[in-house]
Amino acid sequence: MALKQQTPYYTYKKKVNIGKRHGHQSGGIMAQMMYYMSESRLRGKIRRIRDALEADPVDVQTLKQLAISGDGLITVDLRSKVWTKLLNVNAIEASRNHEKKEDNLEIKQFRAHKYWRQVNLDVDRSHRRFPAEMRASRRRALQEQLVRVIMRVLCRNLDLHYYQGYHDVAVTLLLVVGEDVASALLEQLSLYQLRDFMEGSMEKTNKMLAFLHPIIEEADPELEDFLIRSEVGQVFALSWLITWYGHVLKDFTTIVRLYDFFLATHPLMPVYFGAALVIRRRADVLSGECEMSYVHHLLSRIPDDLPDYVEELVTASHSLFCKFPPEKLAGAAERYLKESMALAKHKQFIRELEDQRPDSVLRQRRKQLAQYSNDALQLPAGIQSPSQSNPYMKLAVWTLTASVGTVALYVLSSAKRWI
């Protein structure tokens, strides 16, 4: 049974029209040349993602590298497929398991759970996480799905504790992959990357947050000295970490770009990203008062223009991780490494990722396409694209198959902002 495709529930905006003339001819020509190079790179990257998905076993290492590199996983269709592989989830099986459930029994189990009321309260307040143009009826339906996604994980794992902000992670998954697969993805994410946040106390979360300071101290001692003297601590970054920045960022394309990055890397990468963000703002910090309330207020507010340089931050945080890996950080960081459930399970989880089989649907499509031309982006008649039921993905597929021209320049420029 082929996995049912779902329409994504969010939109994206492109801020700059690459290739548009700005007053004189040479500027337009240079911009168009840059665009042609960008289009070729995107087409090549899409082919590499598809090849890695269809390899037997699935080439998880290549998928990770592509998720980390510029533009991330590019489209919602590719993202929905790769995320399942990065979390070792069988999407088709997850859909089948949900179809077998008896909803009435499930709801009774949900209502009996100790976190039922709190989950509903938080989801009711989650309006801002849905597109502003979405119909109220559609948003309410998605909020009901969101409650079910969260409660399934909590009911199946009674040792996990819900925390405020968990729903921000869950809604990101829901908007990308739909309810059935989101439940399976959230469970894997909770058992591995988010495990320390779901303890009965905040002790391990606070220790994870404390990693910010050793990282900044290694990369920028002057800035770290200022932060210590200001006594700002690290609570300003709490909402960043426990929601994977989903609660503090307004641009959904930036949020899912970060999820590509975090899912493909170490459980502590969100902390390294926070350190990279603080370091980038060093001039603002050092030019102000060395006083706790001022520094806290400054750092706790995410800059509105962060989407414009998110790729730079991704590169910077990955570089920080490579230069100063967690194992080499001293003091409190070492104590956290010994106690962390998330880090203890990470190596085992990585081993399990390496033996996944490609989806049968992808393998069948690969064989069908082999008899046609070498252009992997040109689908023959009779072979249904996985994005045909998705109007946003129709746009992306049409763009990649169209000839490079004035219309294609604009459309593919928009497609690039799936980051």
Coordinates of C-alpha atoms in Angstrom, one line a residue, residues 88-256:
N88 CA 14.6 5.1 11.6
V89 CA 10.8 5.2 11.1
N90 CA 9.0 3.0 8.5
A91 CA 6.4 5.5 7.2
I92 CA 4.2 3.0 5.5
E93 CA 4.1 0.8 8.6
A94 CA 3.3 3.8 10.8
S95 CA 0.3 4.6 8.7
R96 CA -0.9 1.1 8.7
N97 CA -0.6 0.8 12.5
H98 CA -2.7 3.9 13.0
E99 CA -5.5 2.6 10.7
K100 CA -5.8 -0.4 13.0
K101 CA -6.5 1.6 16.1
E102 CA -9.9 1.9 17.7
D103 CA -10.3 5.7 18.2
N104 CA -12.8 5.4 21.1
L105 CA -10.5 3.3 23.1
E106 CA -7.6 5.5 22.3
I107 CA -9.4 8.7 23.4
K108 CA -10.3 7.0 26.7
Q109 CA -6.7 6.2 27.3
F110 CA -5.7 9.8 26.5
R111 CA -8.3 11.3 28.9
A112 CA -7.0 9.1 31.7
H113 CA -3.4 10.3 31.3
K114 CA -2.1 12.9 33.8
Y115 CA -0.9 15.3 31.1
W116 CA -4.2 15.3 29.1
R117 CA -5.4 18.7 30.4
Q118 CA -2.0 20.4 30.1
V119 CA -1.5 19.2 26.5
N120 CA -4.9 20.5 25.5
L121 CA -4.2 23.9 27.2
D122 CA -0.9 24.3 25.4
V123 CA -2.3 23.2 22.0
D124 CA -5.2 25.7 22.4
R125 CA -2.6 28.4 22.7
S126 CA -0.6 27.4 19.7
H127 CA -2.4 29.6 17.1
R128 CA 0.8 31.3 16.0
R129 CA 2.4 28.1 14.9
F130 CA -0.2 27.8 12.1
P131 CA -0.2 29.9 8.9
A132 CA -2.2 33.1 9.5
E133 CA -4.2 32.5 6.2
M134 CA -5.3 29.1 7.3
R135 CA -9.1 28.7 7.8
A136 CA -10.2 28.4 11.4
S137 CA -11.9 25.1 10.8
R138 CA -8.7 23.6 9.3
R139 CA -6.6 24.9 12.2
R140 CA -8.9 23.3 14.7
A141 CA -8.7 20.0 12.9
L142 CA -4.9 20.2 13.0
Q143 CA -4.9 21.1 16.7
E144 CA -7.0 18.0 17.4
Q145 CA -4.5 15.9 15.4
L146 CA -1.6 17.6 17.4
V147 CA -3.2 16.5 20.7
R148 CA -3.4 12.9 19.4
V149 CA 0.2 12.9 18.2
I150 CA 1.5 14.0 21.6
M151 CA -0.8 11.8 23.7
R152 CA 0.1 8.7 21.7
V153 CA 3.8 9.2 22.6
L154 CA 3.1 9.9 26.3
C155 CA 0.7 6.9 26.6
R156 CA 3.1 4.5 25.0
N157 CA 6.1 5.8 27.1
L158 CA 4.9 6.4 30.7
D159 CA 8.4 7.3 31.9
L160 CA 8.4 10.4 29.6
H161 CA 7.2 13.6 31.2
Y162 CA 5.5 16.3 29.1
Y163 CA 7.0 19.8 29.2
Q164 CA 5.7 23.1 27.9
G165 CA 7.3 23.6 24.5
Y166 CA 7.0 19.9 23.5
H167 CA 4.0 20.8 21.4
D168 CA 6.2 23.2 19.4
V169 CA 8.3 20.2 18.3
A170 CA 5.3 18.1 17.6
V171 CA 3.5 20.7 15.4
T172 CA 6.6 21.1 13.2
L173 CA 6.5 17.4 12.5
L174 CA 2.8 17.4 12.0
L175 CA 2.9 20.2 9.4
V176 CA 5.5 18.4 7.4
V177 CA 4.5 14.7 7.4
G178 CA 0.9 14.5 8.7
E179 CA -0.5 12.9 11.8
D180 CA 0.3 9.2 11.3
V181 CA 4.0 9.6 10.6
A182 CA 4.4 12.5 13.0
S183 CA 3.4 10.2 15.9
A184 CA 6.2 7.8 15.0
L185 CA 8.7 10.5 14.4
L186 CA 7.9 12.3 17.7
E187 CA 8.3 9.0 19.6
Q188 CA 11.7 8.4 18.2
L189 CA 12.7 12.0 18.7
S190 CA 11.5 11.8 22.3
L191 CA 13.4 8.6 23.1
Y192 CA 16.7 9.9 21.7
Q193 CA 17.3 13.6 21.1
L194 CA 14.7 15.1 23.5
R195 CA 15.1 12.4 26.2
D196 CA 16.8 14.6 28.8
F197 CA 14.0 17.3 28.6
M198 CA 11.4 14.7 29.5
E199 CA 12.9 13.7 32.8
G200 CA 10.9 14.3 36.0
S201 CA 13.1 17.3 36.9
M202 CA 14.9 20.1 35.1
E203 CA 18.3 19.0 36.3
K204 CA 19.6 17.5 33.0
T205 CA 18.1 20.2 31.0
N206 CA 19.9 22.8 33.0
K207 CA 23.2 20.9 32.6
M208 CA 22.7 20.7 28.9
L209 CA 22.1 24.5 28.8
A210 CA 25.3 25.0 30.7
F211 CA 27.2 23.6 27.6
L212 CA 26.7 27.1 26.1
H213 CA 29.4 28.6 28.2
P214 CA 32.3 26.1 27.6
I215 CA 31.6 26.4 23.9
I216 CA 31.7 30.2 23.9
E217 CA 34.7 30.2 26.2
E218 CA 36.7 28.1 23.7
A219 CA 35.6 30.1 20.7
D220 CA 35.5 33.7 22.1
P221 CA 37.1 34.1 25.6
E222 CA 36.4 37.8 25.7
L223 CA 32.7 37.4 25.1
E224 CA 32.5 34.6 27.7
D225 CA 34.2 36.7 30.3
F226 CA 31.7 39.5 29.7
L227 CA 28.8 37.0 30.1
I228 CA 30.2 35.7 33.3
R229 CA 30.6 39.2 34.8
S230 CA 27.1 40.0 33.8
E231 CA 25.8 36.9 35.6
V232 CA 23.3 36.3 32.8
G233 CA 23.5 32.5 33.1
Q234 CA 21.9 30.5 30.3
V235 CA 18.1 30.6 31.0
F236 CA 17.7 33.0 28.1
A237 CA 18.3 30.0 25.7
L238 CA 15.9 27.6 27.4
S239 CA 13.1 28.0 24.9
W240 CA 15.6 27.8 22.0
L241 CA 16.8 24.4 23.2
I242 CA 13.6 22.6 24.3
T243 CA 11.6 23.6 21.2
W244 CA 14.5 23.3 18.7
Y245 CA 13.9 27.0 18.0
G246 CA 10.3 26.3 16.9
H247 CA 8.8 28.6 19.5
V248 CA 11.0 31.6 19.0
L249 CA 11.3 31.7 15.2
K250 CA 8.5 33.2 13.1
D251 CA 9.6 31.9 9.7
F252 CA 8.6 28.3 9.2
T253 CA 11.0 27.6 6.4
T254 CA 13.8 28.5 8.8
I255 CA 12.5 26.2 11.4
V256 CA 12.3 23.2 9.2

